[in-house]
mmCIF file of C-alpha atoms and ligand atoms in Angstrom:
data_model
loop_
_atom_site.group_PDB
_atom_site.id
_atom_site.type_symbol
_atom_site.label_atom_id
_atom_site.label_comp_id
_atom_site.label_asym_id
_atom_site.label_seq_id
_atom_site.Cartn_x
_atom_site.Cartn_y
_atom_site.Cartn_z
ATOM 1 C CA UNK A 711 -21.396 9.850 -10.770
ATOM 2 C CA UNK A 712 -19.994 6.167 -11.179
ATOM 3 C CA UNK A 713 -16.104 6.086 -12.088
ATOM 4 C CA UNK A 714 -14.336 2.469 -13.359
ATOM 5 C CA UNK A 715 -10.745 2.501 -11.439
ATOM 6 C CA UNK A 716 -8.046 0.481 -12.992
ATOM 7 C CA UNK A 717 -5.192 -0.750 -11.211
ATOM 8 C CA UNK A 718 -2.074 -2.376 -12.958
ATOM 9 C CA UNK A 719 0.889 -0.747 -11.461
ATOM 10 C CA UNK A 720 2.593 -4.022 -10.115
ATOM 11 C CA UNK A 721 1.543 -7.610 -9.569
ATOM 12 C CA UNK A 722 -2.218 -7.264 -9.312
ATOM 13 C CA UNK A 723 -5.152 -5.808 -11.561
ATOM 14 C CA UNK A 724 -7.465 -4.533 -9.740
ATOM 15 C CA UNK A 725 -10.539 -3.469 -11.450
ATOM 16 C CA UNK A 726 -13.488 -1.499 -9.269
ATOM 17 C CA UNK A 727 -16.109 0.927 -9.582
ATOM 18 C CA UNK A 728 -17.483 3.710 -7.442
ATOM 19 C CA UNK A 729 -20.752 5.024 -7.137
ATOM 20 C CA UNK A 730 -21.365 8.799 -5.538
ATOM 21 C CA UNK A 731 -25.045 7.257 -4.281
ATOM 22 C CA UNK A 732 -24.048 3.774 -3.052
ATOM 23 C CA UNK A 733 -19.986 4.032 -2.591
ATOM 24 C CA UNK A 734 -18.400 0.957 -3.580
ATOM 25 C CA UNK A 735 -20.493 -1.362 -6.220
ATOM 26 C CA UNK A 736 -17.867 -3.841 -7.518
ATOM 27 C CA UNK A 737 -14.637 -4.847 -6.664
ATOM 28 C CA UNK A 738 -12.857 -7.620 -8.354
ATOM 29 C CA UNK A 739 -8.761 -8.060 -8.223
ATOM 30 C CA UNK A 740 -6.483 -10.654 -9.518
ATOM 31 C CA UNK A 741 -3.283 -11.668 -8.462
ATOM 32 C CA UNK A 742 -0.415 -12.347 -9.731
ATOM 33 C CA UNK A 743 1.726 -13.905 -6.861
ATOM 34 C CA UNK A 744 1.693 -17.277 -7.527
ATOM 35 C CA UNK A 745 3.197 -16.664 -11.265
ATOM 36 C CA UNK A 746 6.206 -14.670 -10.282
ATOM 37 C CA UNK A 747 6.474 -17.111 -6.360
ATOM 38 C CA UNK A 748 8.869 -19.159 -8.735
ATOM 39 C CA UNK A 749 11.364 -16.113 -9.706
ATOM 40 C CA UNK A 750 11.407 -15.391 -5.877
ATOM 41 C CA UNK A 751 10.168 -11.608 -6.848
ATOM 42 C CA UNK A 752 8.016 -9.452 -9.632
ATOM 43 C CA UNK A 753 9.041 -9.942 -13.263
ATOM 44 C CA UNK A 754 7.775 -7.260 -15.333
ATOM 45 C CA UNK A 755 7.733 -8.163 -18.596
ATOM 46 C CA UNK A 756 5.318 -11.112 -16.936
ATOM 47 C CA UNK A 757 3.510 -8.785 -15.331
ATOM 48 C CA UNK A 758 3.103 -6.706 -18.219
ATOM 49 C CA UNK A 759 1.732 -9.626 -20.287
ATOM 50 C CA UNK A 760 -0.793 -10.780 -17.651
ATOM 51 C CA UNK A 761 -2.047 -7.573 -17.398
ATOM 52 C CA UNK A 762 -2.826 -7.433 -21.073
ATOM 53 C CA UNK A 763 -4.213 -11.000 -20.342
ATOM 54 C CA UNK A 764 -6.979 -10.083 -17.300
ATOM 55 C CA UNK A 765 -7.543 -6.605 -17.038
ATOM 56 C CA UNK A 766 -10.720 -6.955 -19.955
ATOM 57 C CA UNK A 767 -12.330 -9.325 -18.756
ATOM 58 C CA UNK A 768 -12.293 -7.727 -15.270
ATOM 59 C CA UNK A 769 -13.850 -4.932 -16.620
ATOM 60 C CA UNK A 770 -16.270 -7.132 -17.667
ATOM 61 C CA UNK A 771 -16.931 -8.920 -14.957
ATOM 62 C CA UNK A 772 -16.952 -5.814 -12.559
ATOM 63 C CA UNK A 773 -19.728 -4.708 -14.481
ATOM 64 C CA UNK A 774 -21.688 -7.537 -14.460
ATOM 65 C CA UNK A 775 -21.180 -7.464 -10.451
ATOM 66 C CA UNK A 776 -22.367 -4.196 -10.482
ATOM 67 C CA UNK A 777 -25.108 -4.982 -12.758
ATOM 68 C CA UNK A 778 -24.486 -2.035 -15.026
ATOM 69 C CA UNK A 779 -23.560 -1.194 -18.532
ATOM 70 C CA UNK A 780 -20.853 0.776 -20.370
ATOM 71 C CA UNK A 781 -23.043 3.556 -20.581
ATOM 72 C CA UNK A 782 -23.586 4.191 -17.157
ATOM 73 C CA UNK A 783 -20.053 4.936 -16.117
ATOM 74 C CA UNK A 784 -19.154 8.109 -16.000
ATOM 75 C CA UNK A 785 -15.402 8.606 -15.850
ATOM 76 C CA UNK A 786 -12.522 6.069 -16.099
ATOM 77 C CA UNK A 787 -9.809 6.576 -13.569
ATOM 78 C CA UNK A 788 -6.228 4.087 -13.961
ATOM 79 C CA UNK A 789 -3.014 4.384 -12.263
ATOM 80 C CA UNK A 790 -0.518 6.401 -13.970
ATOM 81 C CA UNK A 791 2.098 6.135 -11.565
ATOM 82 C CA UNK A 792 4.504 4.990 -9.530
ATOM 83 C CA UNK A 793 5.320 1.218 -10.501
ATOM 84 C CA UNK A 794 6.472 -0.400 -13.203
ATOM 85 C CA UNK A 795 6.385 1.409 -16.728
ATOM 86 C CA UNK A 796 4.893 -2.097 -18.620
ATOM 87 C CA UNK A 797 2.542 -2.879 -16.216
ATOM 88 C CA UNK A 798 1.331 1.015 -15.959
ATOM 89 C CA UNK A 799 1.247 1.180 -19.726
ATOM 90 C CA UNK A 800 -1.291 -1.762 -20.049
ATOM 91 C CA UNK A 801 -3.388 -0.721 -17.923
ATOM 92 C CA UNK A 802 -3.083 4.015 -18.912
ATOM 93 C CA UNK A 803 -3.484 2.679 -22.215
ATOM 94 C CA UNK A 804 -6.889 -0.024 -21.631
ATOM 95 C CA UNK A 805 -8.108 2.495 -19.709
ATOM 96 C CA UNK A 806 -7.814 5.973 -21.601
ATOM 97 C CA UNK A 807 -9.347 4.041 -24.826
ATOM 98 C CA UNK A 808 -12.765 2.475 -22.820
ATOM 99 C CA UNK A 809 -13.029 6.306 -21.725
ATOM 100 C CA UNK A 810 -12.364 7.454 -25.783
ATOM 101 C CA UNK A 811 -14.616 4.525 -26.987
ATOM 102 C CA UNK A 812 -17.878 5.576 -23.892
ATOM 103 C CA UNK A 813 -16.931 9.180 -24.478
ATOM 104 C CA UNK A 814 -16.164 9.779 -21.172
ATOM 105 C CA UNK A 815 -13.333 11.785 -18.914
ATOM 106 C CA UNK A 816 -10.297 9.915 -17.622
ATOM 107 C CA UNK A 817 -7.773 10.573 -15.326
ATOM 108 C CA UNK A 818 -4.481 8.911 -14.241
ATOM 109 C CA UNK A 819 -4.007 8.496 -10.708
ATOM 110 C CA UNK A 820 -1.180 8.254 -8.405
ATOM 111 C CA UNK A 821 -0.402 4.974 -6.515
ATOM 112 C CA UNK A 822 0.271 6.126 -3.505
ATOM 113 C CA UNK A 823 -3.054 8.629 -3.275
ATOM 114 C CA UNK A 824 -4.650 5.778 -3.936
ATOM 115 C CA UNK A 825 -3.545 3.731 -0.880
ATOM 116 C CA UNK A 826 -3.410 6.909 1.192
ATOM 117 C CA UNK A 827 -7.413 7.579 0.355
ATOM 118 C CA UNK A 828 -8.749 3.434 1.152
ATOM 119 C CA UNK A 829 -9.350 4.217 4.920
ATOM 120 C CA UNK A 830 -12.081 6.962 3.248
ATOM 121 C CA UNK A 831 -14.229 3.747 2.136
ATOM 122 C CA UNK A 832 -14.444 2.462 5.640
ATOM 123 C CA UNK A 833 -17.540 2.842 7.620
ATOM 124 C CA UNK A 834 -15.421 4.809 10.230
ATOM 125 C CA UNK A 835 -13.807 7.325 7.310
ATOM 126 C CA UNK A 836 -11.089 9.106 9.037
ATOM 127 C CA UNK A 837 -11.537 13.502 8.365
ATOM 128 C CA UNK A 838 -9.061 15.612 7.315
ATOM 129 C CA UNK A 839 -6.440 16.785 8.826
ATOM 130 C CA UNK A 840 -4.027 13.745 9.807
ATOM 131 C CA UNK A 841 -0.653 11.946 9.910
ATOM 132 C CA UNK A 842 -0.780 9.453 7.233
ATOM 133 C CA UNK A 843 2.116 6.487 7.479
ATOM 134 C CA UNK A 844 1.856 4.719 3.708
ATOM 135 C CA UNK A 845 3.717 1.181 4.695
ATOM 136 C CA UNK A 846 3.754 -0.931 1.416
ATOM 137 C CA UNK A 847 6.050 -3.267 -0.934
ATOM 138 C CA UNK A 848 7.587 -0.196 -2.438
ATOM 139 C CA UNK A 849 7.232 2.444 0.023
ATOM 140 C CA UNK A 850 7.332 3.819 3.272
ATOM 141 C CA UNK A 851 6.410 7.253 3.949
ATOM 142 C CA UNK A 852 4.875 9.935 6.640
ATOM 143 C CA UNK A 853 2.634 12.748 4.873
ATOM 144 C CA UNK A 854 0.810 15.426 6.303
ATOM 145 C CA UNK A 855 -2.026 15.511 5.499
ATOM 146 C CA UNK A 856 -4.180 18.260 5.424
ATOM 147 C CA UNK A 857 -6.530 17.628 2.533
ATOM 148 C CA UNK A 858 -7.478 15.480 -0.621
ATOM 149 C CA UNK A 859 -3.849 16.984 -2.480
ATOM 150 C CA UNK A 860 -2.113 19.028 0.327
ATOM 151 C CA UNK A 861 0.315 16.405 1.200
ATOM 152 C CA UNK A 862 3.942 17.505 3.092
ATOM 153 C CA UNK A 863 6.113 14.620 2.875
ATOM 154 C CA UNK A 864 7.502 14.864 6.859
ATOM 155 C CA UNK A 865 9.752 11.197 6.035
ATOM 156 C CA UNK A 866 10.553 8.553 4.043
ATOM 157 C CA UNK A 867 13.111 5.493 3.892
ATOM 158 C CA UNK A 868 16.502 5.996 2.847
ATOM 159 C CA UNK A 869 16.713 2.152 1.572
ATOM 160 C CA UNK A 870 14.457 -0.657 1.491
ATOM 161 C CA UNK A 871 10.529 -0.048 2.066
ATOM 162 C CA UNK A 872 9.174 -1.924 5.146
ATOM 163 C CA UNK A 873 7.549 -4.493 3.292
ATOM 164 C CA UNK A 874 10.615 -4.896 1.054
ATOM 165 C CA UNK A 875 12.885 -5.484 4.433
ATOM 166 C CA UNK A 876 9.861 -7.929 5.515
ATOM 167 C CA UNK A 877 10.429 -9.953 1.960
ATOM 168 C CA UNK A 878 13.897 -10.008 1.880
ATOM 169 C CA UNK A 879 13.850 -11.289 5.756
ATOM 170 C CA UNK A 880 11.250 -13.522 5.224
ATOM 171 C CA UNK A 881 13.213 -15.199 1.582
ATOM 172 C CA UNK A 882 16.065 -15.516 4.565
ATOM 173 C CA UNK A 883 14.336 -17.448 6.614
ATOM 174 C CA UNK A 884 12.688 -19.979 3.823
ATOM 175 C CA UNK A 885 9.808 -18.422 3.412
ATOM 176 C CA UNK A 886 8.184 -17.718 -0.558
ATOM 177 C CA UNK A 887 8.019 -14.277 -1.976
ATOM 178 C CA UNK A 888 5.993 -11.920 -0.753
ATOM 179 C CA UNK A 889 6.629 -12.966 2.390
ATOM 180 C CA UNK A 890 5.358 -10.267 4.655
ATOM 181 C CA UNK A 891 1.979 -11.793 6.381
ATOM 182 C CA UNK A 892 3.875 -15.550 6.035
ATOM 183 C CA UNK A 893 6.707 -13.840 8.632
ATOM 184 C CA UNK A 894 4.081 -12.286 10.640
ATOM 185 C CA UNK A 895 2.117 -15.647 11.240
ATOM 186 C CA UNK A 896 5.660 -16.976 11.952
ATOM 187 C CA UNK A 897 6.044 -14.149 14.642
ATOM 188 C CA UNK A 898 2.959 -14.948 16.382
ATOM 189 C CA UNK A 899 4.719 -18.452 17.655
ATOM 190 C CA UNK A 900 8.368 -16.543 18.243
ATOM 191 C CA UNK A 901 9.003 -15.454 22.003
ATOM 192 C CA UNK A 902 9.564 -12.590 22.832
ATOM 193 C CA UNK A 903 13.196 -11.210 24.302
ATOM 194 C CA UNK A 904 15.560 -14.033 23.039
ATOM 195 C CA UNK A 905 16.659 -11.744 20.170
ATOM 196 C CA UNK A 906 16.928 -8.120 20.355
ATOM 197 C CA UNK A 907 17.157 -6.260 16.871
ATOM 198 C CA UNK A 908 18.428 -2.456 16.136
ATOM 199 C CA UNK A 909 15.414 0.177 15.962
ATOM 200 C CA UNK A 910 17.186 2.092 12.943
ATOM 201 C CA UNK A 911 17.437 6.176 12.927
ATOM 202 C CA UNK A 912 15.308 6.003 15.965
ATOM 203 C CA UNK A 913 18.396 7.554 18.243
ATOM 204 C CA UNK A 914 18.716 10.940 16.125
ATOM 205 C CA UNK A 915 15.955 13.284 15.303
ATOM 206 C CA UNK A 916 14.078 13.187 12.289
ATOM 207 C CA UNK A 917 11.714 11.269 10.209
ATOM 208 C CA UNK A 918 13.134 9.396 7.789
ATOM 209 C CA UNK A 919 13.764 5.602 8.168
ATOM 210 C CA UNK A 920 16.424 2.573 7.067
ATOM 211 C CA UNK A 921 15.563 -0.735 7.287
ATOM 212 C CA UNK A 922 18.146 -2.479 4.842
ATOM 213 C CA UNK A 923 20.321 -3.223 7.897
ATOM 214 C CA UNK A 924 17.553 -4.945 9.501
ATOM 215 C CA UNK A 925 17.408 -7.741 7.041
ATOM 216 C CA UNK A 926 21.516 -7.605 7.497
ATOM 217 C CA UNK A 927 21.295 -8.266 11.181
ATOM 218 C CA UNK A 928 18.432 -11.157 10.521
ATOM 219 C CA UNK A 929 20.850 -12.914 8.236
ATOM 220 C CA UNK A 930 23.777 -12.319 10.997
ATOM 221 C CA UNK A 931 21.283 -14.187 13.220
ATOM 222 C CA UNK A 932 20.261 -16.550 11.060
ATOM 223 C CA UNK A 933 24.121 -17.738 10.628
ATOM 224 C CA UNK A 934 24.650 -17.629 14.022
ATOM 225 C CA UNK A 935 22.226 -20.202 15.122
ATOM 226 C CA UNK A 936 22.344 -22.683 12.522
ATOM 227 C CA UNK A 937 22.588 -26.747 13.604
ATOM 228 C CA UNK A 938 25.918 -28.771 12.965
ATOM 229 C CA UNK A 939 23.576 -29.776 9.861
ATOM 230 C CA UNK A 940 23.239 -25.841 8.960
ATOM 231 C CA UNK A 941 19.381 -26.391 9.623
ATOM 232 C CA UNK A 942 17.804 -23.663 12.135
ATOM 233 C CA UNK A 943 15.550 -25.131 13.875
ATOM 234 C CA UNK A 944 11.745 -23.982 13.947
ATOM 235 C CA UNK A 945 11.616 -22.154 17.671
ATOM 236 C CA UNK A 946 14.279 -19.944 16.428
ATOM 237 C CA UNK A 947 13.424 -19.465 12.983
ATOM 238 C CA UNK A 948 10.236 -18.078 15.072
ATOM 239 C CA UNK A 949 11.827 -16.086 17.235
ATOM 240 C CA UNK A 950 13.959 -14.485 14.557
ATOM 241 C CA UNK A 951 10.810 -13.544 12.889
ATOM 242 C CA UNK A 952 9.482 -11.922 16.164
ATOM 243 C CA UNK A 953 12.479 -9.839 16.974
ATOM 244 C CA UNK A 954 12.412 -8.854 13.269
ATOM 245 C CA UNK A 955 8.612 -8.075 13.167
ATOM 246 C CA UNK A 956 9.106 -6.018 16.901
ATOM 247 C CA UNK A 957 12.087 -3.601 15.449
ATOM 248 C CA UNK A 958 10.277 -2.574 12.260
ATOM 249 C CA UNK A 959 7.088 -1.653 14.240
ATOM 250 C CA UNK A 960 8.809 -0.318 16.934
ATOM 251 C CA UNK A 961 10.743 1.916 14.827
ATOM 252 C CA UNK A 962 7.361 2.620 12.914
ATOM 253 C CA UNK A 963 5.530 4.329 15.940
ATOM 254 C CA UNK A 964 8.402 6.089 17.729
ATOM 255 C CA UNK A 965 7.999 8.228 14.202
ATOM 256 C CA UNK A 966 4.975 7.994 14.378
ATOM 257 C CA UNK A 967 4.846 9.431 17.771
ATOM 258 C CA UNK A 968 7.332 12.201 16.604
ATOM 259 C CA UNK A 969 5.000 12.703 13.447
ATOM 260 C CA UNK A 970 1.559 13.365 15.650
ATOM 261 C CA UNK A 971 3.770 15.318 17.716
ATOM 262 C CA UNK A 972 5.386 17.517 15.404
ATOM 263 C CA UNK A 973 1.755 18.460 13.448
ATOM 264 C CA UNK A 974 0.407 18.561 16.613
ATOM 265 C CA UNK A 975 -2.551 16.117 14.530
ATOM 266 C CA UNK A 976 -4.400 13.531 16.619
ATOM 267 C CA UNK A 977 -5.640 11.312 13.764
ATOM 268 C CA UNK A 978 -3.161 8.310 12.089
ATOM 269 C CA UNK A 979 -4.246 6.601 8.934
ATOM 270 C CA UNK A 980 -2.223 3.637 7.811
ATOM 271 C CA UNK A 981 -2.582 1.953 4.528
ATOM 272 C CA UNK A 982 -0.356 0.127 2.584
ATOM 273 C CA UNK A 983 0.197 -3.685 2.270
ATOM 274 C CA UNK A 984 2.259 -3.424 5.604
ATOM 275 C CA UNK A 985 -0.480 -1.950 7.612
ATOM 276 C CA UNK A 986 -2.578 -5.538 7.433
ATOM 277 C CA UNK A 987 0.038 -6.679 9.767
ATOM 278 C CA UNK A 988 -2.072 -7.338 13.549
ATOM 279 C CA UNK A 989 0.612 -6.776 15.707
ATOM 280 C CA UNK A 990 1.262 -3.105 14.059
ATOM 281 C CA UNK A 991 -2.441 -2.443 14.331
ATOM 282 C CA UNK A 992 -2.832 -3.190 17.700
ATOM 283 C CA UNK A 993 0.558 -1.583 19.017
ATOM 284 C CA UNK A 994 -1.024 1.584 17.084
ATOM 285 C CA UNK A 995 -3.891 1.330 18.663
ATOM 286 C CA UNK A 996 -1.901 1.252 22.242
ATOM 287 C CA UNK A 997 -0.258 4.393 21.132
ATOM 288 C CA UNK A 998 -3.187 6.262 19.561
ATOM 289 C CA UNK A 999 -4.839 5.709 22.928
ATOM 290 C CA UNK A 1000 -2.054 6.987 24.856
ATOM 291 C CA UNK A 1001 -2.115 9.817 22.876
ATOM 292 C CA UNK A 1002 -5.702 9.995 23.188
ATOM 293 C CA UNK A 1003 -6.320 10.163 18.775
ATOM 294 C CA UNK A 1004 -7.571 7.668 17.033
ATOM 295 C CA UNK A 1005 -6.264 5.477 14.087
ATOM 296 C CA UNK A 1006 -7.909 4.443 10.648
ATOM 297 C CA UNK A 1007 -6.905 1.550 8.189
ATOM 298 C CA UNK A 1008 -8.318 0.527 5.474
ATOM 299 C CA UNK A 1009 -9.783 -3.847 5.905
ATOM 300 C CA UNK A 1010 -7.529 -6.095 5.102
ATOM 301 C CA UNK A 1011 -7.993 -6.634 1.953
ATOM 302 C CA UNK A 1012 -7.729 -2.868 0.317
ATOM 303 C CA UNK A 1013 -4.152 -2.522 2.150
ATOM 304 C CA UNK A 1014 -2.210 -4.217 -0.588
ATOM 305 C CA UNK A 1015 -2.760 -3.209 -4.373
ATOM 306 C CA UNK A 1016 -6.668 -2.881 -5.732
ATOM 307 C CA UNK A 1017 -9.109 -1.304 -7.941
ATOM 308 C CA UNK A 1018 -11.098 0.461 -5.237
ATOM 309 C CA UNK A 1019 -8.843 2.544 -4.316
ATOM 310 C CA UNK A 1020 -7.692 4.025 -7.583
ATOM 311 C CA UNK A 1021 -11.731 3.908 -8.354
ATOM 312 C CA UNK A 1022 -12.112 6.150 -5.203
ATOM 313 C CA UNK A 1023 -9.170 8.546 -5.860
ATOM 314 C CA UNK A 1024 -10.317 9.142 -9.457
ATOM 315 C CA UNK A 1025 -13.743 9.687 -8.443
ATOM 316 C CA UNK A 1026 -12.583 12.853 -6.146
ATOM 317 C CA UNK A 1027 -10.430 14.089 -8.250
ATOM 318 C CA UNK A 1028 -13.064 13.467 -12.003
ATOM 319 C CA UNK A 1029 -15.665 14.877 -9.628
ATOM 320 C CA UNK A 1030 -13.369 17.834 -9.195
ATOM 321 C CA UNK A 1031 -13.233 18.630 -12.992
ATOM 322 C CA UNK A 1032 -9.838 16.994 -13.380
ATOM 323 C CA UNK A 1033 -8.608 14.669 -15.900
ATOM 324 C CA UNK A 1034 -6.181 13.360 -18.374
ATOM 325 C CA UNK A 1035 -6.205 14.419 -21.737
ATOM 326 C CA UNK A 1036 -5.713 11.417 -24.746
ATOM 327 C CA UNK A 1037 -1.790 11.271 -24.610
ATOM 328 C CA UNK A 1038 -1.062 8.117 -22.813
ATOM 329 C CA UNK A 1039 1.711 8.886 -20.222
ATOM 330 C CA UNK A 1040 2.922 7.141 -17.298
ATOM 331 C CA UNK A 1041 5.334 8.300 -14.514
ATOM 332 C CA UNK A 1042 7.142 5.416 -13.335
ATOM 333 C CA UNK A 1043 8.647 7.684 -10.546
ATOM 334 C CA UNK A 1044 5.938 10.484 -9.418
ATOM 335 C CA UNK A 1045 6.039 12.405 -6.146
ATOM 336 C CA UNK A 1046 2.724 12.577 -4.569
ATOM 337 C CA UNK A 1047 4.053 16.275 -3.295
ATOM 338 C CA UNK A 1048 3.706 17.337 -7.147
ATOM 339 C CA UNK A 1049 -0.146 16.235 -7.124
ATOM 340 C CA UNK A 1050 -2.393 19.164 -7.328
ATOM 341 C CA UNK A 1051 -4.533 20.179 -4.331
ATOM 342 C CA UNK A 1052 -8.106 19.872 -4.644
ATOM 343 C CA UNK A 1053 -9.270 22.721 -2.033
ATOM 344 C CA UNK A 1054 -6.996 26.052 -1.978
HETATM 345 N N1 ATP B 581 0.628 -9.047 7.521
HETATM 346 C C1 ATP B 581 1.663 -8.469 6.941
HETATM 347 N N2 ATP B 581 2.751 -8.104 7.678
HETATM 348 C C2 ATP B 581 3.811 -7.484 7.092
HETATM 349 N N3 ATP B 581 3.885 -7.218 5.779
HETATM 350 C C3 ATP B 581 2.840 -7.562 5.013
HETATM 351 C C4 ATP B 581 1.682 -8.193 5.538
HETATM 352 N N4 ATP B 581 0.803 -8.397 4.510
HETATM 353 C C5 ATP B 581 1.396 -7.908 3.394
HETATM 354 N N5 ATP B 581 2.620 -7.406 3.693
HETATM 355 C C6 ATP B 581 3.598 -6.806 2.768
HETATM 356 O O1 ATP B 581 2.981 -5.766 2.039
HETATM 357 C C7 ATP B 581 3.673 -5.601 0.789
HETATM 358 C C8 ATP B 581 2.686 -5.480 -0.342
HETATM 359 O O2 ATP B 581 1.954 -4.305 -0.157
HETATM 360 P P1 ATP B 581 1.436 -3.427 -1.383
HETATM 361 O O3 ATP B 581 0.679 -4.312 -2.312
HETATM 362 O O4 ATP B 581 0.756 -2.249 -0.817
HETATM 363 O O5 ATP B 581 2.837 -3.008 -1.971
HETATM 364 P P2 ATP B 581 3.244 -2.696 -3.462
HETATM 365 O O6 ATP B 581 2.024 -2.294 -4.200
HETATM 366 O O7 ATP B 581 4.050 -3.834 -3.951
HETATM 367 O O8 ATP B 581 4.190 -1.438 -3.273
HETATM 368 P P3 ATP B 581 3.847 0.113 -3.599
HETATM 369 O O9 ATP B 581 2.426 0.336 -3.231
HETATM 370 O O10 ATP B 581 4.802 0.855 -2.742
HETATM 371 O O11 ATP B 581 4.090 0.273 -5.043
HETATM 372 C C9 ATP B 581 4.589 -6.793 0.640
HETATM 373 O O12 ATP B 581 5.902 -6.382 0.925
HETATM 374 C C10 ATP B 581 4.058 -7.760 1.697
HETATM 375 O O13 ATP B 581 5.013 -8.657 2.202
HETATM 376 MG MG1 MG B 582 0.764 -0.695 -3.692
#
């Protein structure tokens, strides 16, 4: 079985396919960044329209990578959901007609399955069951996990996602949308212990987070240390980023900690475009060996938005006898607790 995956649900399309036999046989992404860098965030009605502009010829080009032709795909698998309704319509709607036009099932997948399922097309795949933390742009969320669809959602942030609060800190301190991995190479120079930032929620029980006061305190900071010109200089704009980067992890394996504990699971799988940051994979690491478990990320670069993922999900779930029948319909807000389980 070879499924297409199509991934348009924000700023990238992501176009992949999946072979049962060989696993992953093309993989080609483009992104947006650079067009909405200027706005300082995503615009969707430009994302919409650039979606429209690349996700063909992707298609296109994903099969000449692969070296196949329309005929030998067997399912079509897009995002449905969540993101933003334009950008999910261009790509439900590209999507369900290929699979009209090659007579073949589709089948809308969720976002967030996707990202939770990347670490599966790693050499070391991690097995069910396990403590999943989804860190992304737009999310940030513990799930039990106890197979492909039995998901218990054990926490989620009350405000801004982690990699929202790493944006917003990172547009603080000068830095261009997104600027996550920018404020994480800024880190790496900061020392340690000038600035000490809140760990939010981490003093009550529970596993939900906050990080919108985070970015707060940075720009408290931020004033606070500014030159008689109002310029801060580079050392602390450094260590700003490093006392920023230390709370949100911090904060991110103390519930972490709780999470393992609480399932009583000894396996941690971290995806989303947060869980690229190095520092967060090797203070997991520390823990998961404290804890003696082990912890599984997807590389690099399937930890933001891409094809393969959705071209994975969709291939478990075609191969499972589900899919999408011709309405085109999109869930801009979709619960990944609503998602049917594949094994009773
Ligand atoms: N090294 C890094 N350290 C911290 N954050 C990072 C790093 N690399 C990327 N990010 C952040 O990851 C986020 C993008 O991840 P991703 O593409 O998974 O999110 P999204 O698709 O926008 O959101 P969602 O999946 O919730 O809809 C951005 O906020 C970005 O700043
Ligand atoms: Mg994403």
């Amino acid at each position: 079985m070879r499924i297409l995956g199509i991934e348009t649900s924000c700023d990238e399309t992501g176009v992949a396919i999946y072979d049962e036999q060989y696993g992953l046989v093309a993989n080609q992404l483009y992104s947006q960044i650079e067009m909405h860098a200027d706005y300082g965030g995503v615009v969707p009605e430009l994302a919409s329209r650039d979606h429209i502009r690349k996700t063909l010829p992707l298609v296109q080009a994903a099969l000449e990578e692969a070296n196949l032709i329309p005929n030998d795909i067997d399912g079509v698998a897009y995002t449905a959901g969540p993101g933003l309704v334009g950008a999910l319509l261009v790509g439900s709607t590209i999507a369900r007609s290929l699979a009209y036009a090659w007579d073949v099932p589709a089948l809308g997948v969720h976002h967030m399955e996707g990202h939770l399922l990347a670490p599966m097309l790693e050499e070391k795949a991690p097995e069910f069951p396990f403590v999943a933390l989804l860190v992304s742009g737009g999310h940030t969320q513990l799930v039990k996990v106890e197979n492909v669809g039995k998901y218990e959602l054990l926490g989620e942030s009350i405000d801004d996602a982690a990699g929202e609060a790493f944006d917003k800190t990172a547009k603080l301190l000068g830095l261009d949308y997104p600027g996550g991995a920018a404020l994480a190479k800024l880190a790496e120079k900061g020392t340690a212990c000038r600035f000490t930032f809140p760990r939010p929620m981490t003093d009550r029980p529970g596993l939900d987070f906050s990080f919108s006061g985070l970015k707060t305190f940075a720009a408290n900071k931020i004033n606070a240390n500014l030159n008689s010109e109002g310029i801060l200089d580079e050392q602390t704009r450094c260590d700003i980023a490093h006392a920023f980067q230390q709370a949100v992890i911090d904060t991110l394996i103390i519930k972490c900690r709780r999470a393992l504990q609480q399932t009583g699971y000894k396996r941690l799988v971290i995806a989303g475009g947060v869980s690229a940051n190095k520092q967060l994979r090797a203070d997991l690491a520390e823990l998961m060996q404290q804890l003696k478990g082990e912890v599984f990320y997807p590389r690099p670069q399937f930890c933001t938005d891409n094809g393969a993922m959705i071209a994975y999900a969709g291939f478990i779930r075609l191969k499972n006898g589900e899919q999408t029948d011709l309405s085109v319909s999109v869930k801009p807000r979709w619960p990944m607790t609503e998602l049917p389980s594949i094994i009773e």
